[in-house]
Coordinates of C-alpha atoms and ligand atoms in Angstrom, one line a residue:
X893 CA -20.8 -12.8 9.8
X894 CA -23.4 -11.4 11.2
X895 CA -22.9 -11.3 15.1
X896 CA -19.1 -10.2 14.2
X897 CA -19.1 -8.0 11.5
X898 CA -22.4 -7.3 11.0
X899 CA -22.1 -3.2 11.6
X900 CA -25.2 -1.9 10.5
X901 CA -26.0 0.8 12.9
X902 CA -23.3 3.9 13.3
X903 CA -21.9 2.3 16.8
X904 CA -18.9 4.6 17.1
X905 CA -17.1 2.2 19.1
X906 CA -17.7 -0.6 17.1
X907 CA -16.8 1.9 13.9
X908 CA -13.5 2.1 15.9
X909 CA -12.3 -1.6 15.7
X910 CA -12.4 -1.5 11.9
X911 CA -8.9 0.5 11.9
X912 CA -7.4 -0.8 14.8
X913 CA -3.4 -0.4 13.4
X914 CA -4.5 2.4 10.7
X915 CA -3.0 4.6 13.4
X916 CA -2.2 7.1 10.7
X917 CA -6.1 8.1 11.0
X918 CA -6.0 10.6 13.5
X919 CA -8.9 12.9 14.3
X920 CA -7.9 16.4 12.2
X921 CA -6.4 19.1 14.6
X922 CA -9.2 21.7 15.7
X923 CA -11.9 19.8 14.4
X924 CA -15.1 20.0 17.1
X925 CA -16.9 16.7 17.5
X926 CA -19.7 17.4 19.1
X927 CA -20.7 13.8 18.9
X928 CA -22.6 13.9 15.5
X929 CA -21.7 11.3 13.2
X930 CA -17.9 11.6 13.3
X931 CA -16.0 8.9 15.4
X932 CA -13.8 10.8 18.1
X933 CA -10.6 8.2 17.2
X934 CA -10.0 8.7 14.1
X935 CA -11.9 12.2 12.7
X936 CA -13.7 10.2 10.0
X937 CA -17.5 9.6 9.7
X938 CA -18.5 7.0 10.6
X939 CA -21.3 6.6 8.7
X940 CA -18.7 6.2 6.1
X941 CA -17.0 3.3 7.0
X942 CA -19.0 0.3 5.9
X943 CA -18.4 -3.6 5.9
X944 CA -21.6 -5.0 4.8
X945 CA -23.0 -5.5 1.6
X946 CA -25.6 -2.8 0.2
X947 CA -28.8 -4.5 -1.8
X948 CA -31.8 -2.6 -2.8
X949 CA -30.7 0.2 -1.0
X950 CA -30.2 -1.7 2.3
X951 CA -27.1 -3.2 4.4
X952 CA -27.1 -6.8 4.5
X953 CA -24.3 -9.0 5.8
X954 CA -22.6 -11.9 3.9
X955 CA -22.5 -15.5 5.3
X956 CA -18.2 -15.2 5.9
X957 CA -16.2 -12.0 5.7
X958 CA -12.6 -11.4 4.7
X959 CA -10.0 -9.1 5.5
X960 CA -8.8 -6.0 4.1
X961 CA -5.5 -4.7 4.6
X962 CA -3.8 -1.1 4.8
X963 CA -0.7 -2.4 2.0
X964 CA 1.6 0.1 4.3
X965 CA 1.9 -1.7 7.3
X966 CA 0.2 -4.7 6.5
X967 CA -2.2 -4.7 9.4
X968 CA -5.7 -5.1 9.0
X969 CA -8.2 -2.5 8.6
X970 CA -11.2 -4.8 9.1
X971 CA -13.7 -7.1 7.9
X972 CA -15.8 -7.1 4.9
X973 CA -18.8 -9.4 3.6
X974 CA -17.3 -12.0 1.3
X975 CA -20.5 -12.3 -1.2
X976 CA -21.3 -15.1 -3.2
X977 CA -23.2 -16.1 -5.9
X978 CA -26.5 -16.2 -4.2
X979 CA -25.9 -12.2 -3.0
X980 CA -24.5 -11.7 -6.6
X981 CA -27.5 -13.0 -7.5
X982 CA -29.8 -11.2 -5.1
X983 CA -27.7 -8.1 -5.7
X984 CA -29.0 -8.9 -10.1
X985 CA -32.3 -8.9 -9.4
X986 CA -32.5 -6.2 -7.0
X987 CA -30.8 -4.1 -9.9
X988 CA -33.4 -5.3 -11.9
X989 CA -36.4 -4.6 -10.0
X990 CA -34.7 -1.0 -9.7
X991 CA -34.3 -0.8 -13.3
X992 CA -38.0 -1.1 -14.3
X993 CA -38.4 2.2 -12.2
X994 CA -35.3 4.2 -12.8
X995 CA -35.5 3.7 -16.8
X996 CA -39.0 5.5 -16.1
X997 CA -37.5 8.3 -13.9
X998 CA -36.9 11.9 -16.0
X999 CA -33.4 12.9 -16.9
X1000 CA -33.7 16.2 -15.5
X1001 CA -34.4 14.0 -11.9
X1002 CA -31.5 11.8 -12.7
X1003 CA -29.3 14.6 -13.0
X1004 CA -30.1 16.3 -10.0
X1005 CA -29.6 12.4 -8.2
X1006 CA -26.1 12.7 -9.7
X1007 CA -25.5 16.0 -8.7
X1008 CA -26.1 15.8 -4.8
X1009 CA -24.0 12.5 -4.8
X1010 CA -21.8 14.6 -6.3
X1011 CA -22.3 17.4 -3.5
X1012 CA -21.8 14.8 -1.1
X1013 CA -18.5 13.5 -2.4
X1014 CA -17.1 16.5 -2.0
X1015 CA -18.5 17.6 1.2
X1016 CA -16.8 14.2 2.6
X1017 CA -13.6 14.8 0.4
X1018 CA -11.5 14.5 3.5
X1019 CA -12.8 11.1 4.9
X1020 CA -13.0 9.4 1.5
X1021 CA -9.6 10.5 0.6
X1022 CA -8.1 8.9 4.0
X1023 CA -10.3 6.0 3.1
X1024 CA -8.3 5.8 -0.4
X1025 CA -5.4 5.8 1.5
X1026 CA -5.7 3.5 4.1
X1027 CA -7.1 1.0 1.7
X1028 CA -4.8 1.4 -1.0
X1029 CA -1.6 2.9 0.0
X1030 CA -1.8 5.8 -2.1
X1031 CA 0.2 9.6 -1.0
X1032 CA -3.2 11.3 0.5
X1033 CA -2.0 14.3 -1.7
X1034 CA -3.2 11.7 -4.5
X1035 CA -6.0 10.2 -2.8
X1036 CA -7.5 14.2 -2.6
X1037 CA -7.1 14.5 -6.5
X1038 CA -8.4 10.8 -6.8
X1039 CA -11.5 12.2 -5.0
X1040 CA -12.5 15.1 -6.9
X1041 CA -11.9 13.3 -10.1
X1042 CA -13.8 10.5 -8.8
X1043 CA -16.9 13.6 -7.8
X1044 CA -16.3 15.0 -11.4
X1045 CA -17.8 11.9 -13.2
X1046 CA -20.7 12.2 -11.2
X1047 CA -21.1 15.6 -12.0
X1048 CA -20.3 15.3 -15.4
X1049 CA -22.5 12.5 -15.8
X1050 CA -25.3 14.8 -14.3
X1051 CA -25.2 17.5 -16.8
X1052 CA -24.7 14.3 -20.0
X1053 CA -27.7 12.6 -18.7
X1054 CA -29.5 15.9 -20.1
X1055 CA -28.2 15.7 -23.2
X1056 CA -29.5 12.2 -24.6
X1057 CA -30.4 12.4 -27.9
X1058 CA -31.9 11.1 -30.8
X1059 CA -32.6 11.0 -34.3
X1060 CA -35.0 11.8 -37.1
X1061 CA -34.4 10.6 -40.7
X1062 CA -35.5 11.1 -44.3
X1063 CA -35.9 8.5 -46.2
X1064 CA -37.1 8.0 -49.7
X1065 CA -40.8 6.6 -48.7
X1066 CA -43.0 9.9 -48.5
X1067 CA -45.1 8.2 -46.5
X1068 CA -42.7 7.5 -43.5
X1069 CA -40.6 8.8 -41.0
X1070 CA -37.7 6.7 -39.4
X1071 CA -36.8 7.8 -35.8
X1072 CA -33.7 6.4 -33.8
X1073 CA -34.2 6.4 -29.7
X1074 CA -31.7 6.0 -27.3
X1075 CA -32.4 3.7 -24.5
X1076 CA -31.1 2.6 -21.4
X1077 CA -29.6 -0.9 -21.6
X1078 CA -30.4 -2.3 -18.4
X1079 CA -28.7 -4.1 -15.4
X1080 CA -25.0 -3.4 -15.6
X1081 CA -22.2 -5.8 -13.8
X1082 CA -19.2 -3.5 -13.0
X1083 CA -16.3 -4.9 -12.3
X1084 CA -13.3 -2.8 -10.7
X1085 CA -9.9 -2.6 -9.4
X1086 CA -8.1 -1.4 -6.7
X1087 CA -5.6 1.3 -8.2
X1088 CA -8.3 3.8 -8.4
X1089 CA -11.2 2.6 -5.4
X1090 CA -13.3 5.4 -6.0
X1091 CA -12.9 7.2 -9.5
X1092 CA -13.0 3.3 -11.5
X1093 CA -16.4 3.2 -9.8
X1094 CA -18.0 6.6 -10.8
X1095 CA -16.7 7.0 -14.4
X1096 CA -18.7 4.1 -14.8
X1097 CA -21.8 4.3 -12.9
X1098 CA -22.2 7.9 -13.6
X1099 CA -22.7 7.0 -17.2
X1100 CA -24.7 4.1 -16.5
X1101 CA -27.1 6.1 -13.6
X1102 CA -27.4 8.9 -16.2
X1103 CA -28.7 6.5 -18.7
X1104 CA -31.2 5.1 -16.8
X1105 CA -29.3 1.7 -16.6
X1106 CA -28.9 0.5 -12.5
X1107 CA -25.6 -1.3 -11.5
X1108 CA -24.2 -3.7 -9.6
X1109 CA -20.5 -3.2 -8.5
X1110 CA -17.9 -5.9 -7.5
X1111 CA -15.0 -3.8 -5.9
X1112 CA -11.5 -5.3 -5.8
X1113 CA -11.1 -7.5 -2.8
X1114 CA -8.1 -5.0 -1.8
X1115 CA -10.3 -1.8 -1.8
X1116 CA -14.0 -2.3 -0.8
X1117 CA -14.1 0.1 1.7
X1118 CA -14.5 3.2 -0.8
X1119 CA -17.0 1.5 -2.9
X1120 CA -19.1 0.8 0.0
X1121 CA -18.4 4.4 1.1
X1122 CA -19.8 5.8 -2.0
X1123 CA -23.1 3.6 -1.3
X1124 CA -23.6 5.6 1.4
X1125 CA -23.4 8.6 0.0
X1126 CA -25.9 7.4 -3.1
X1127 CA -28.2 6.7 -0.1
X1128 CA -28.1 9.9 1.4
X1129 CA -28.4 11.8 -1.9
X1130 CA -31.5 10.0 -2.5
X1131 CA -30.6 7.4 -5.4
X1132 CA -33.6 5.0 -5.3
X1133 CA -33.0 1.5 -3.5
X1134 CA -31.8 -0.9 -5.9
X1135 CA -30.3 1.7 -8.2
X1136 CA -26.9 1.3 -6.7
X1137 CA -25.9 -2.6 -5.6
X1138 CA -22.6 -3.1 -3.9
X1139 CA -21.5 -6.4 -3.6
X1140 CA -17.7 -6.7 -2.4
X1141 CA -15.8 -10.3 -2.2
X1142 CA -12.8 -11.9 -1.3
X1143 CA -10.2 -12.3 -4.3
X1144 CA -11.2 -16.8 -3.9
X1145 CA -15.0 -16.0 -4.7
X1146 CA -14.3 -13.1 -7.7
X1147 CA -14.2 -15.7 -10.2
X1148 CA -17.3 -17.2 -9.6
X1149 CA -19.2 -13.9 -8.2
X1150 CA -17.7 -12.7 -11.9
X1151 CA -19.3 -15.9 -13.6
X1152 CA -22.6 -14.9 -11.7
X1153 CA -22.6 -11.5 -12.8
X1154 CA -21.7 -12.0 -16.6
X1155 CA -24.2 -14.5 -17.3
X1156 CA -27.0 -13.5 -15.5
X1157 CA -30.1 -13.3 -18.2
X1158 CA -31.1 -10.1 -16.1
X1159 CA -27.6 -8.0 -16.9
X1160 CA -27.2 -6.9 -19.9
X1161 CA -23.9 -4.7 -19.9
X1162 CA -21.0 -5.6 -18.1
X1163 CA -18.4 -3.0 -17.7
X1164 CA -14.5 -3.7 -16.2
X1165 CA -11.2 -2.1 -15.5
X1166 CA -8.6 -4.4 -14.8
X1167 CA -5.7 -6.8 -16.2
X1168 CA -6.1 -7.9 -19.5
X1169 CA -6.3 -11.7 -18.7
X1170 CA -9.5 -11.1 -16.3
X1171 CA -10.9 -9.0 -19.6
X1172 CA -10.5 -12.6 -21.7
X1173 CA -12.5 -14.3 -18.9
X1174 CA -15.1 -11.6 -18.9
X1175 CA -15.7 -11.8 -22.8
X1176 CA -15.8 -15.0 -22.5
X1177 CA -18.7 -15.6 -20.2
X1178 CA -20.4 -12.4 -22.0
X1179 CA -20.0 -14.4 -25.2
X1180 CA -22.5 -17.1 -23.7
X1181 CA -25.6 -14.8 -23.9
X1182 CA -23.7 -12.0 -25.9
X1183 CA -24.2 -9.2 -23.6
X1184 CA -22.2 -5.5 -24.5
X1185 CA -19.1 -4.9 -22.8
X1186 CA -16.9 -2.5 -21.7
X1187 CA -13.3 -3.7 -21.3
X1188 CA -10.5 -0.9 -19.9
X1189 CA -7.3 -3.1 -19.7
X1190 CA -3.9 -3.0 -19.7
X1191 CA -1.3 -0.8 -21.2
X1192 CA 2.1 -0.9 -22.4
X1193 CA 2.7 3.0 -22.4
X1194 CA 5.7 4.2 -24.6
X1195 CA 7.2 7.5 -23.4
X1196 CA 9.3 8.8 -26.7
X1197 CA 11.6 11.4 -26.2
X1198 CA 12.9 13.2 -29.1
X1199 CA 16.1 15.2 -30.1
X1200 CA 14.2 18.1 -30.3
X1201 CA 12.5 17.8 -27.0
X1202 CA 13.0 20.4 -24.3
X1203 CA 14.6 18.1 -21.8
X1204 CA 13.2 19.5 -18.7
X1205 CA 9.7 19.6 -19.8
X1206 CA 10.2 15.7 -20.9
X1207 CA 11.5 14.9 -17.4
X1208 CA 8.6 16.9 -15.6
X1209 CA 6.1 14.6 -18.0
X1210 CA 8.4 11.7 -17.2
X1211 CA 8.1 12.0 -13.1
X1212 CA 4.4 12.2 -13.5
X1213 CA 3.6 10.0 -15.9
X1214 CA 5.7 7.3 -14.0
X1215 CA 5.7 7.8 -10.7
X1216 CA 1.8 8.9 -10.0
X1217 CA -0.1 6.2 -7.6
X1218 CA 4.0 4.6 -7.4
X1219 CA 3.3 3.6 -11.0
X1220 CA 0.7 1.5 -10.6
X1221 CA -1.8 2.9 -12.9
X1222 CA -2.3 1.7 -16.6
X1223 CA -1.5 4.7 -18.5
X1224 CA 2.1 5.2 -16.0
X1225 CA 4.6 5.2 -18.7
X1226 CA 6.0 1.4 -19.0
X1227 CA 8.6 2.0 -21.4
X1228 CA 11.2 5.4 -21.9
X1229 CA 12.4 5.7 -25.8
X1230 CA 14.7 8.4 -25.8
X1231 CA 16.7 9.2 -29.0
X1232 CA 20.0 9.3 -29.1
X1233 CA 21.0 12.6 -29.5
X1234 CA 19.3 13.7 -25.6
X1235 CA 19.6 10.5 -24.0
X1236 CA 22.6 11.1 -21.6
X1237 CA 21.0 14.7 -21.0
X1238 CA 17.7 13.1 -20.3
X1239 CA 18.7 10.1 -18.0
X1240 CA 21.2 12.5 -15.8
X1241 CA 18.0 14.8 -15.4
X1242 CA 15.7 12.3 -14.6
X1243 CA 18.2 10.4 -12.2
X1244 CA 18.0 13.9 -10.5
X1245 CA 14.6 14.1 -10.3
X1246 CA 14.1 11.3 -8.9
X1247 CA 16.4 11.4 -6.2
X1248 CA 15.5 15.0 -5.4
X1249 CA 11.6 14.6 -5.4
X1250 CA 10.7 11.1 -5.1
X1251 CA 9.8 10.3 -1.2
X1252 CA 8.9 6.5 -0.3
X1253 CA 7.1 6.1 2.8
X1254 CA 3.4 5.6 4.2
X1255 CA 0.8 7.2 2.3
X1256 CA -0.2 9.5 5.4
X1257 CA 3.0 11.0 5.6
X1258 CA 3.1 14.9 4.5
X1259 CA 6.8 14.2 2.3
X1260 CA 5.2 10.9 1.1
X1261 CA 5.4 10.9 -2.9
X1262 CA 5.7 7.0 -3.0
X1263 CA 3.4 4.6 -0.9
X1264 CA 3.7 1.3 -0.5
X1265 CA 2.5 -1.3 -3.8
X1266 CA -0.6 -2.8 -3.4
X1267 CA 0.9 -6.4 -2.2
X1268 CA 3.5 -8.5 -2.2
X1269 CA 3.2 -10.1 -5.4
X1270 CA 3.1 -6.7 -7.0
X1271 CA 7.1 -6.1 -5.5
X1272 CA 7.8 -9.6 -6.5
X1273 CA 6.9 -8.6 -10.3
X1274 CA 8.9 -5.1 -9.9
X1275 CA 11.8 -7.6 -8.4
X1276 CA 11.7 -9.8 -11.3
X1277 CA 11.6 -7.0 -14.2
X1278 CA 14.6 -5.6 -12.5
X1279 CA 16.6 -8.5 -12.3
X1280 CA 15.7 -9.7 -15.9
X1281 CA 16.7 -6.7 -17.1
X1282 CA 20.3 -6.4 -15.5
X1283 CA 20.9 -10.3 -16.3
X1284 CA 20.2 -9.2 -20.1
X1285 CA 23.1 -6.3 -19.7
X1286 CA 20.8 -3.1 -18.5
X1287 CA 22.2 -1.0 -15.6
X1288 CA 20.5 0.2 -12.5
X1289 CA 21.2 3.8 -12.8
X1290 CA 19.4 4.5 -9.0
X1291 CA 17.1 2.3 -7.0
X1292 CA 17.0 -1.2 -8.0
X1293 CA 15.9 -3.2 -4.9
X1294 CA 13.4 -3.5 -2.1
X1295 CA 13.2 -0.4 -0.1
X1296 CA 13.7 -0.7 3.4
X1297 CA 10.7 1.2 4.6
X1298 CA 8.6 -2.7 4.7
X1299 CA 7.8 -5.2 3.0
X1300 CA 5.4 -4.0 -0.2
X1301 CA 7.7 -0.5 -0.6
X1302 CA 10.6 -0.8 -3.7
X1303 CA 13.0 1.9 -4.6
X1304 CA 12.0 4.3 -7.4
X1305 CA 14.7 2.2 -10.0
X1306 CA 16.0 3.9 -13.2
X1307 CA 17.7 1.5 -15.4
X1308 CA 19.1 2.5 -19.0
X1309 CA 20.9 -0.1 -21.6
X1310 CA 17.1 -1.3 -22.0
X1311 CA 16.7 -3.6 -25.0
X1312 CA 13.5 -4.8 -26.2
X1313 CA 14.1 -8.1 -25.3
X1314 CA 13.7 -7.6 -21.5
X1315 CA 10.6 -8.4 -19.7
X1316 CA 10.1 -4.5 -18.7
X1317 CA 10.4 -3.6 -22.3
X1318 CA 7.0 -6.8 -22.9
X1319 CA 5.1 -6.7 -20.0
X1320 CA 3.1 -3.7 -17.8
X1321 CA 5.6 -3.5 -15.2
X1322 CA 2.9 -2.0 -12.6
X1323 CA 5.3 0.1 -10.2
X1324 CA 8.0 2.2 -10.2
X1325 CA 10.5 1.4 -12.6
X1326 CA 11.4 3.2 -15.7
X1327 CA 13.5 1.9 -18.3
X1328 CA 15.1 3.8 -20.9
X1329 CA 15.8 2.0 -24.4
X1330 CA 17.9 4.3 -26.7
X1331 CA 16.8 4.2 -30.5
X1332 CA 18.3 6.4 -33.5
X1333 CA 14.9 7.3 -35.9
X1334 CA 11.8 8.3 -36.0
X1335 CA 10.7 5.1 -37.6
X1336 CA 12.6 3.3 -35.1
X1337 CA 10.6 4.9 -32.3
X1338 CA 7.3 4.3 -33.7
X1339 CA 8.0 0.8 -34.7
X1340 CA 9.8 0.2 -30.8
X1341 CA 6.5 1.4 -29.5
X1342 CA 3.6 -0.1 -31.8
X1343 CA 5.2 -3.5 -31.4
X1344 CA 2.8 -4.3 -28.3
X1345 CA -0.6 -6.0 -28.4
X1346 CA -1.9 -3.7 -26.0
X1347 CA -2.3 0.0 -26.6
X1348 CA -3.7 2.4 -24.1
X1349 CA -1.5 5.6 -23.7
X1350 CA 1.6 7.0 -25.5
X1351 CA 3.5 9.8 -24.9
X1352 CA 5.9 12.1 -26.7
X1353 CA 7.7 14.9 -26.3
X1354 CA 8.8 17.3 -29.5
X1355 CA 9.1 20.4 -30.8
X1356 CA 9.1 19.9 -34.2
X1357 CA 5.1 20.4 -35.3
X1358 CA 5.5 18.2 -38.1
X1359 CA 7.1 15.3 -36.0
X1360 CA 4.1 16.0 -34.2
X1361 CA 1.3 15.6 -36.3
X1362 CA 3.1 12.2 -37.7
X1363 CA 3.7 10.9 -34.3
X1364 CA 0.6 11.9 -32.7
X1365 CA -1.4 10.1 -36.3
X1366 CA 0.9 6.7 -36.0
X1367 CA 1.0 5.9 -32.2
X1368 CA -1.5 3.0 -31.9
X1369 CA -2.5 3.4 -28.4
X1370 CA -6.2 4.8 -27.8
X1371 CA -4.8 7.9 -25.6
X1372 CA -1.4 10.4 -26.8
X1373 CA 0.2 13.0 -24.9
X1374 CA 1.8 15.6 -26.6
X1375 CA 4.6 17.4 -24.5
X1376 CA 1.9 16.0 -21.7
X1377 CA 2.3 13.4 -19.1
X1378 CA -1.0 13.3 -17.2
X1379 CA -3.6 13.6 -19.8
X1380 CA -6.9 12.2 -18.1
X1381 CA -9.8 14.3 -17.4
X1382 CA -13.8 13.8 -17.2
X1383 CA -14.4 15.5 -20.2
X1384 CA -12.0 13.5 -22.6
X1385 CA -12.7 9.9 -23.7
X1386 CA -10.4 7.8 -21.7
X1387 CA -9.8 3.7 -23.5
X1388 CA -7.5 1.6 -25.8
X1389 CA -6.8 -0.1 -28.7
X1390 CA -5.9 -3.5 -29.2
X1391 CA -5.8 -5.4 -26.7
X1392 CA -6.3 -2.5 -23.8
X1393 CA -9.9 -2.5 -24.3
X1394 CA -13.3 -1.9 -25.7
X1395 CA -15.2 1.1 -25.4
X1396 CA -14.7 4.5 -24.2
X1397 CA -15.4 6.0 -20.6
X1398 CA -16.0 9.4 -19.4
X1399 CA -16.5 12.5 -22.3
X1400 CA -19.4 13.0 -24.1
X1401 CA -18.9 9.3 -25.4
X1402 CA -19.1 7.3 -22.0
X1403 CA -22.7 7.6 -21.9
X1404 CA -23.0 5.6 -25.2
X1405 CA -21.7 2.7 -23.4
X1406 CA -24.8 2.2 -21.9
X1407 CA -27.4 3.2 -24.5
X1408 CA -29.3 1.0 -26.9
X1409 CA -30.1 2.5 -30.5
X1410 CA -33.2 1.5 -31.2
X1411 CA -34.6 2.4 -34.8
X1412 CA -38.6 2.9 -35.2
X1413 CA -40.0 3.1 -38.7
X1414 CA -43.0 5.4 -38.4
X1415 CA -45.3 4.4 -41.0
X1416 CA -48.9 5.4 -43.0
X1417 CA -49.0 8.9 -42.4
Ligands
ADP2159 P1 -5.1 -7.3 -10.5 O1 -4.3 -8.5 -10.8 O2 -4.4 -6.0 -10.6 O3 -5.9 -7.4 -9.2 P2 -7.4 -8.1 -11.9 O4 -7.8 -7.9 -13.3 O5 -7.1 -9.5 -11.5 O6 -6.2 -7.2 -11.6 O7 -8.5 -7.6 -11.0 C1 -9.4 -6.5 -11.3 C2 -10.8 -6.8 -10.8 O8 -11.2 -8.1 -11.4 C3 -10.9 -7.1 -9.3 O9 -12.1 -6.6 -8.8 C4 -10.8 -8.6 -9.2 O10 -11.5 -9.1 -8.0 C5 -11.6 -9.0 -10.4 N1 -11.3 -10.3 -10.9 C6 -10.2 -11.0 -10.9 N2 -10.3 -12.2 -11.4 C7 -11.6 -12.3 -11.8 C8 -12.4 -13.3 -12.4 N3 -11.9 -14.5 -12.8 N4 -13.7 -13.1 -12.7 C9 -14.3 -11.9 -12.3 N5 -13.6 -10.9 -11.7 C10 -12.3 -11.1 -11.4

């Protein structure tokens, strides 16, 4: 590991043999490069573009590495340290050393940490966003918006860490006072995935840096390269050593790097964002020594339209809420329930849409409104919902097959005559298909889209403000849209019900995640 991919000094040239096929990173037209820190190949810093892992705040190579590939073109991008359990490990108690510092340091110092990692974020907004890209596939239009949402946790986070508070109360013994404290946890293991490299890192950490709680980070084996990005950035801003851990592995070692991490005596939060069947594992090794968690899982998103919908707004919310990131996030809408009265209206004007606005191809591309999903076995799942649901009787209004751009691109697919009975009307389909089931009632709708043991975001669209109210108050999902088909933002508190999850992240609310209530009776005064 170390003699090959061991690149801890800035070497430009050996900076340049991590991309060697991700020839859609081209130095940006007019740029000067006067031979600071950007590379002259590929216009990105190359400070940036780390392999190794980052301990107590210093690069440190992994006995193997494995590789990472752009999902586009299936080349790949580089190496990266494939940590174990004795970095994992390392990584803990580097966290932990860090911890009995940074619990110490004043919030008004934390915040100004966040803030210039924030600063830096969005002074590199160009390279991290190509970074998204090339690691993940995503449009860079949405690797740009990825960034700055990823920036406004940190900043958000900044200005929360000021605002910790805690409680005095009145009791009926004159003679004391009872005081509640909020305090740090401790060590937290986050675990993330790859739909959202940077913004599922920093809507967690930001919280737990703001707390006074020090992390270490497991990035998804597809999408390291942003985490470790971001460590770079923490350094420069000035985040103490050991604050921020970043330990990336290969998908073989996350189970037992996970193990590691979640029952390490020194951690005592874990947080994840990921499928709901990793989630069971996690709980289950937090169970052994009964550490809090934080579980964002997956969704079944039901997408209701109703008679008295306007039609074109329901399609705009239905284009974004489906298609964004090629519908592989988990609050895309899984499942369309359009009544009966505008459902051929609403499936002619989505078919529309979709043929009119929907561009597949590589991620770097200016039309490009659809990349590439993440791997094959994500098309293979798309593949299978599809053909489930025309064996059962659905029909394939548009797409419906592999598109020919390569191997992990499939057609954006529209398929009405859904029944519930189909795979894509049960499981989080996790690309770009849309199914529309038609239903009659209100009650039908609500009882079509509660029947899920998952419930992260719902949609509706109405105009009827009392259909509202009892729509918005029955939808058991954790998130609801209202006439609203992107509704995530920093300052709103972002997690499901049922099975989606534990916990909320970002909003005033995130921050509890990592605080312990600690009561102190005050006594003999
Ligand atoms: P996906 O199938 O979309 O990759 P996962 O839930 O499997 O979703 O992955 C999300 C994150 O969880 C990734 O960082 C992955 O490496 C990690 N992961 C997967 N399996 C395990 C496991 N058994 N223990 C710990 N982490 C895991």
């Amino acid at each position: 590991m170390a003699t090959c991919w061991g690149l801890r000094s800035c070497c430009g040239a050996r900076r340049r043999a991590l991309w060697p096929a991700a020839r859609h990173l081209r130095p940006r037209a007019g740029r000067s490069e006067p031979g600071g820190a950007r590379t002259r190949s590929y216009g990105l810093s190359s400070e940036l573009l780390r392999t190794d892992s980052f301990v107590g705040g210093r690069w440190l190579p992994a006995a193997a590495a494995f590789p990472v590939h752009d999902p586009a073109s299936g080349a790949a991008l580089g190496m990266v340290a494939d940590c174990g359990v004795p970095e994992a490990r390392a990584a803990v108690r580097a966290a932990h050393e860090a911890f009995c510092s940074w619990r110490g340091v004043s919030v008004k110092e934390r915040s100004v940490l966040l803030r210039k990692w924030h600063d830096l974020m969005i002074q590199n907004k160009e390279d991290l966003a190509q970074i998204i890209t090339a690691e993940s596939g995503k449009p860079l239009k949405e690797a740009h918006g990825e960034i700055l949402y990823s920036a406004h946790f940190l900043e958000w986070f900044s200005e929360e860490a000021r605002r910790i508070y805690g409680d005095i109360i009145y009791t009926s013994a004159k003679d004391r006072r009872s005081l509640v404290l909020k305090q740090p946890m401790g060590v937290a293991a986050i675990i993330t995935p790859w739909n959202f490299p940077s913004a599922m890192i920093t809507r967690k950490v930001g919280a737990a840096l703001a707390a006074g709680c020090t992390v270490v980070v497991k990035p998804a084996e597809d999408t390291p390269f942003s985490a470790l990005a971001l460590a770079q950035l923490a350094n420069q801003a000035g985040i103490p050593p050991g604050v921020y851990n970043v330990i990336p592995c290969s998908r073989s070692k996350a189970k037992e790097v996970g193990e590691a991490l979640c029952t390490d005596p020194l951690v005592s939060k874990i947080s994840f964002t990921g499928s709901t069947a990793t989630g069971k594992i996690l709980l289950q090794h937090a169970a052994k020594s009964v550490k809090r968690v934080s579980m964002e899982l997956g969704g079944l998103a039901p997408f209701i339209v109703f008679d008295s919908a306007n039609v074109d707004q329901a399609v705009a919310g239905a284009m974004a809420s489906k298609f964004r990131n090629t519908g592989q996030t988990c609050v895309c809408s899984n499942r369309f329930l359009v009544q009966k009265g505008i459902h051929d209206l609403f499936v002619k004007k989505f078919a529309e849409a979709m043929q009119k606005n929907l561009h597949v191809g590589n991620g770097f591309e200016e039309r490009t409104t659809q990349g590439p999903l993440i791997n094959e076995k994500a098309v293979e799942k798309v593949e299978r919902h599809v053909s489930d649901a025309v064996s059962k009787g659905a029909t394939v209004v548009t797409g419906g097959k592999r598109h020919q751009y390569g191997r992990n691109f499939f057609e954006p697919t529209l398929l009405s005559n859904v029944t519930r009975d189909m795979l894509c009307s049960q499981e989080e389909t996790f690309g770009p298909l849309a199914p529309v089931l038609k239903f009659d009632t209100e009650e039908e709708a609500i009882a079509i889209a509660n029947a899920a043991d998952v419930g992260l975001a719902g949609y509706f669209y109405s105009q009827d403000p009392a259909q509202i109210w009892r729509v918005a108050e029955q939808l058991e999902v954790g998130m609801v849209g209202v006439n609203e088909g992107i509704i995530s933002s920093v300052e709103c508190p972002f997690g499901g019900v049922k099975q989606s999850g534990l916990g909320r992240e970002g909003s005033k609310y995130g921050i509890e995640e990592y605080l312990e209530v600690k009561y102190v009776c005050y006594g003999g005064l």
